[in-house]
Coordinates of N, CA and C in Angstrom, one line a residue:
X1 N 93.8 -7.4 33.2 CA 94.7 -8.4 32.6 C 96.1 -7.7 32.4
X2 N 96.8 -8.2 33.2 CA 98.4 -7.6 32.7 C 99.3 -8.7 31.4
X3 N 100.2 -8.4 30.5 CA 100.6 -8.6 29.5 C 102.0 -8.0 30.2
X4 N 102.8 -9.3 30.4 CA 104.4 -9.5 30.4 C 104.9 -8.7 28.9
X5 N 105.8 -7.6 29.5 CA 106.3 -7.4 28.2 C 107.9 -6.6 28.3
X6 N 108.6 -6.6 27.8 CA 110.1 -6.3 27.4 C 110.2 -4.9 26.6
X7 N 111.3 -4.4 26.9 CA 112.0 -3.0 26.0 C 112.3 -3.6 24.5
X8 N 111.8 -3.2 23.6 CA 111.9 -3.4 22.3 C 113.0 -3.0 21.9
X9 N 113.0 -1.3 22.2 CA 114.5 -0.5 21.8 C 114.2 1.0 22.4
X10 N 114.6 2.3 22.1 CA 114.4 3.6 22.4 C 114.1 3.9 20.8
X11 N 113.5 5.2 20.2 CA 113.8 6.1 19.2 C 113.3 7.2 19.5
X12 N 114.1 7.9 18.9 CA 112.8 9.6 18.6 C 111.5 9.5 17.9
X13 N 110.8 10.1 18.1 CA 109.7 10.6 17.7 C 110.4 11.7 16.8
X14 N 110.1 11.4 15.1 CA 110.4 12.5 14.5 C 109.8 13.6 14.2
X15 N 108.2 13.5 15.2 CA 107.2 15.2 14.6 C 108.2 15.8 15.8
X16 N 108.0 14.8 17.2 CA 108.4 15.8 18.5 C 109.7 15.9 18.6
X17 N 110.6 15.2 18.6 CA 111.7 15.3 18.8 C 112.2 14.6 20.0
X18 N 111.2 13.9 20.9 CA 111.2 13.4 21.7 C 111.4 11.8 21.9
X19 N 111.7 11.6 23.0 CA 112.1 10.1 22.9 C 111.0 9.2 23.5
X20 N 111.5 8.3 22.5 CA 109.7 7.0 23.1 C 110.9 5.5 23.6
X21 N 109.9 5.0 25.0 CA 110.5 3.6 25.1 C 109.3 2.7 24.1
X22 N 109.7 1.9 23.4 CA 108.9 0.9 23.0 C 109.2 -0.5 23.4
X23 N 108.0 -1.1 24.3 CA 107.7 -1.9 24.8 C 107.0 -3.3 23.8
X24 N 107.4 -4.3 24.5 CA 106.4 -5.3 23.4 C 106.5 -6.4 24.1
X25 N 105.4 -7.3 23.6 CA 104.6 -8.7 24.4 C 105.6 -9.5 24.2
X26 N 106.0 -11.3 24.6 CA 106.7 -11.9 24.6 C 106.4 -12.2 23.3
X27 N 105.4 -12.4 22.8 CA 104.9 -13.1 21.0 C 105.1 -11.7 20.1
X28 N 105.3 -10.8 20.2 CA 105.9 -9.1 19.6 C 104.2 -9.3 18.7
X29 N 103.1 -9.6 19.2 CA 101.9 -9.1 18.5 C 101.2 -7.9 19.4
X30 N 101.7 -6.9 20.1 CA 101.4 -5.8 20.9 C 102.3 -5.0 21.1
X31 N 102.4 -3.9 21.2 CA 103.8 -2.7 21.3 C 103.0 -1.8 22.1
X32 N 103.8 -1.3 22.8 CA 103.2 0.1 23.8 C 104.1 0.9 23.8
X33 N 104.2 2.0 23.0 CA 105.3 3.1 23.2 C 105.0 4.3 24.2
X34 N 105.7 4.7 24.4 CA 105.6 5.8 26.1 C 106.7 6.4 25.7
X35 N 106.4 8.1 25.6 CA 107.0 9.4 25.4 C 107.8 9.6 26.7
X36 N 109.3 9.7 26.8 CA 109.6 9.9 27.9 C 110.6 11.0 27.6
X37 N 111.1 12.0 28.9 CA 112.0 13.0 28.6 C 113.3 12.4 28.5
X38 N 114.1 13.1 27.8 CA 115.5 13.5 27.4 C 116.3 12.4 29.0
X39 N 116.1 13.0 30.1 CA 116.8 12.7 31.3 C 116.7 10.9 31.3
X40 N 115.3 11.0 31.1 CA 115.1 9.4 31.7 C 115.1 8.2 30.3
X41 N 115.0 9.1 29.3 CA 115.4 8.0 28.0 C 116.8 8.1 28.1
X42 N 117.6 8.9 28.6 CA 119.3 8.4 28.7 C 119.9 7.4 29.7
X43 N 118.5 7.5 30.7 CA 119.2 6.7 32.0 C 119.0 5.0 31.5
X44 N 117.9 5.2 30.6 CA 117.3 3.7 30.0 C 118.6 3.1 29.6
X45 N 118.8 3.8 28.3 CA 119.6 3.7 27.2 C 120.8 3.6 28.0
X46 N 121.8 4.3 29.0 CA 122.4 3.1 29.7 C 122.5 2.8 30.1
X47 N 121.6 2.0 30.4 CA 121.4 0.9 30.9 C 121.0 -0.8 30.1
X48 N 120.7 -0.2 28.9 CA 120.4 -1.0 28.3 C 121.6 -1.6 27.3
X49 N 122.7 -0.4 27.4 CA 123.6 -0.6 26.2 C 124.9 -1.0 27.7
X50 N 124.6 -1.2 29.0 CA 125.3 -1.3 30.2 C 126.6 -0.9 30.1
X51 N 126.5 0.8 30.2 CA 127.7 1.5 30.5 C 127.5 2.0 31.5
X52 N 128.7 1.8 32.8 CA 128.7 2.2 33.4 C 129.0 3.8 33.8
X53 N 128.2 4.3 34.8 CA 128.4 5.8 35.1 C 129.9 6.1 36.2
X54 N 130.6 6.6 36.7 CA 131.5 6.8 37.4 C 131.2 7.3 38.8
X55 N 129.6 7.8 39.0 CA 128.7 7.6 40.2 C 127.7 7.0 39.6
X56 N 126.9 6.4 40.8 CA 125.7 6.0 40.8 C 124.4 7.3 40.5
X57 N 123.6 6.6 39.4 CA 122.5 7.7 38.9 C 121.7 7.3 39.9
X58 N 120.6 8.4 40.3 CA 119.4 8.4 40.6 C 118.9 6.9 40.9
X59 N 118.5 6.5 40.0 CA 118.0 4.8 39.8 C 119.2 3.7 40.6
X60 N 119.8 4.0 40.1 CA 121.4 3.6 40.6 C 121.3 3.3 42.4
X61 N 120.8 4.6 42.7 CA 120.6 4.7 44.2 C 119.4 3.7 44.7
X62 N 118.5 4.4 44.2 CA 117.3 3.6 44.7 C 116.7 2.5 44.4
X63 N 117.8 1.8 43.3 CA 117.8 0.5 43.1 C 118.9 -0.3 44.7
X64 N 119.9 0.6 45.3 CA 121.1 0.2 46.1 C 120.2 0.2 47.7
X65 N 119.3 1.4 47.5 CA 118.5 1.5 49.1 C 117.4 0.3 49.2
X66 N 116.8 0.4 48.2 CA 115.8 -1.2 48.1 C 116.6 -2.6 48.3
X67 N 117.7 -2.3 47.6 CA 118.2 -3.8 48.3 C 118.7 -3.5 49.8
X68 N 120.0 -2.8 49.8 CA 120.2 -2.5 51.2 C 119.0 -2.8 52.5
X69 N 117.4 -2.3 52.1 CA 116.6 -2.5 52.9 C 115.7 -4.0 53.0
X70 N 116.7 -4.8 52.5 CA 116.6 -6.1 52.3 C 115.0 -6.4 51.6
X71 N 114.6 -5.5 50.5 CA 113.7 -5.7 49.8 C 113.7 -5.9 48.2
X72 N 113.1 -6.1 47.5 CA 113.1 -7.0 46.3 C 112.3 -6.6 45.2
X73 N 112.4 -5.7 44.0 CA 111.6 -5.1 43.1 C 110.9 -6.6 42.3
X74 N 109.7 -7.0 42.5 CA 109.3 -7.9 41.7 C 108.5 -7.9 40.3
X75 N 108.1 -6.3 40.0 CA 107.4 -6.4 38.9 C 107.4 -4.8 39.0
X76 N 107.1 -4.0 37.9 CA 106.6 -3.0 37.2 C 105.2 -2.9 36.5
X77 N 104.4 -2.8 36.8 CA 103.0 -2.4 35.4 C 102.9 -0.9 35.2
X78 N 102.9 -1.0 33.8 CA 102.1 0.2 33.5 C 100.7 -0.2 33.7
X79 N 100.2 0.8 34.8 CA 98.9 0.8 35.1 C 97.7 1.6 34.6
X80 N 97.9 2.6 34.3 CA 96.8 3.5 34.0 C 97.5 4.6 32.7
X81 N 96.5 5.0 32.0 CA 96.7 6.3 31.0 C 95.1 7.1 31.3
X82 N 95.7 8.5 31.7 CA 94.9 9.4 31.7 C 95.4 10.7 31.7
X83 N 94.8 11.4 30.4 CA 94.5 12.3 30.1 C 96.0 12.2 29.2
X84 N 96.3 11.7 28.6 CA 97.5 11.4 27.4 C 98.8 11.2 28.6
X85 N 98.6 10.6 29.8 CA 99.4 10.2 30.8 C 100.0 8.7 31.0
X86 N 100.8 8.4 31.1 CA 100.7 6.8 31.4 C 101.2 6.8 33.4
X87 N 100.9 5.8 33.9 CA 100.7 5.7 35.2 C 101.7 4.8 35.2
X88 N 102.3 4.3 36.4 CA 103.1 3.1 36.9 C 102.7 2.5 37.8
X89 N 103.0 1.5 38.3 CA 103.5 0.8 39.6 C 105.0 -0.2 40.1
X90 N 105.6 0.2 40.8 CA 106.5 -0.5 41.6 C 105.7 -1.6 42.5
X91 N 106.2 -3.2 42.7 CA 106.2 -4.1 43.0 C 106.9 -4.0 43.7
X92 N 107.5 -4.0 45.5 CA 108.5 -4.8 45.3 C 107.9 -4.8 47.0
X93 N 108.7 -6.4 47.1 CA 108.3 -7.6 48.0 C 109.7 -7.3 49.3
X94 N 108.8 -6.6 50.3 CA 109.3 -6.5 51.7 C 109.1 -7.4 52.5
X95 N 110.3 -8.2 53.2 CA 109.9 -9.3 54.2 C 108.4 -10.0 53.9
X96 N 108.5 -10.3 52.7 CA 107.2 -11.2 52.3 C 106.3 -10.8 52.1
X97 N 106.1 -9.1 52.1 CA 105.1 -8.9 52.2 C 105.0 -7.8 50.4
X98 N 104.6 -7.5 50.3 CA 104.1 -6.4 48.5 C 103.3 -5.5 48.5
X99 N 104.3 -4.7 48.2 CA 103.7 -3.2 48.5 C 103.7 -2.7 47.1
X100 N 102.7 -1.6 46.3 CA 103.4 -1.0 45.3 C 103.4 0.6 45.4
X101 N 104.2 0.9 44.8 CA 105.0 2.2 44.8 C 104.4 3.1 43.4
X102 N 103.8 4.3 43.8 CA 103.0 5.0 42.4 C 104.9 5.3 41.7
X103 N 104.7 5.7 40.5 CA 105.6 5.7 39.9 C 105.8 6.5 38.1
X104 N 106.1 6.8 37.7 CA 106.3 7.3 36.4 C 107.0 6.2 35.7
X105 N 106.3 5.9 34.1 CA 106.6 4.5 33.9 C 108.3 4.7 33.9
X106 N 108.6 5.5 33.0 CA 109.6 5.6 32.5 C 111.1 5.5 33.6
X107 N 110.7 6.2 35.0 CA 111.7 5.6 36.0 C 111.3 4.3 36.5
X108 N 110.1 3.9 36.9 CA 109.8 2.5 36.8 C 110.7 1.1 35.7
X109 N 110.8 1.7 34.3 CA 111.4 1.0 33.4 C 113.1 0.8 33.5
X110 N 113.8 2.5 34.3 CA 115.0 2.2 34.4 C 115.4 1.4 35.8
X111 N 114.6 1.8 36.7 CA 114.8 0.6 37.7 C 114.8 -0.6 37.9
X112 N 113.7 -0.8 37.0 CA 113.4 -2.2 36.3 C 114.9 -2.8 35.6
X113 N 115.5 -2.4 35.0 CA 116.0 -2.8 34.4 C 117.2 -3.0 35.2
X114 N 118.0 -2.3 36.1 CA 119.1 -2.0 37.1 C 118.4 -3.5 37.5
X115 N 117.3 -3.5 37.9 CA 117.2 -4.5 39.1 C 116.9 -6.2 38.6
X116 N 116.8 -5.9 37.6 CA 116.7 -7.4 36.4 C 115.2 -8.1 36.6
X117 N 114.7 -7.0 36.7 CA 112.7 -6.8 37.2 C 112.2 -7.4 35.8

């Protein structure tokens, strides 16, 4: 069963120091936080606060070669947790056709977001 769900906000984790995306259901009765590094909670954040970079980041790119390749990011799932891991998948719809792409949620979420996924 997948559960549609949206970026709540970013924070730190105050034991670790580390940064969490927190996720939540359209009715906000579910939250799924996911520990992500330093690199990829900044690329979130902006993106989320939509400041632009003066080159294209990472995501930036590979959000530009997916379209360019006249294909279409249709969805993200976090799919799997194992071993205190969370898994991803990329959606995205080639000449009709849907492939997904293994993924780390957390670049999953910033592409997602570039791509209005």
């Amino acid at each position: 069963m997948q559960i549609e769900m949206t970026i709540k906000g970013l924070m730190i984790d105050p034991i670790t120091n580390t940064p969490i995306v927190i996720l939540r259901d359209k009715d906000g009765q579910r939250v799924l936080p996911i520990w992500v590094g330093n690199s990829e909670a900044n690329a979130i954040a902006l993106q989320i606060e939509n400041v632009t970079t003066p080159r294209p980041m990472t995501h930036d790119l590979l959000k530009n070669v997916i379209a360019d390749l006249r294909a279409r990011i249709e969805k993200i799932v976090v799919s799997d947790l194992k071993e205190n891991t969370f898994f991803a998948l990329i959606y995205l719809n080639v000449n009709g056709e849907v492939m997904a792409v293994d993924a780390r949620p957390s670049d999953a979420i910033a592409l997602a977001l570039r791509a209005q996924a």
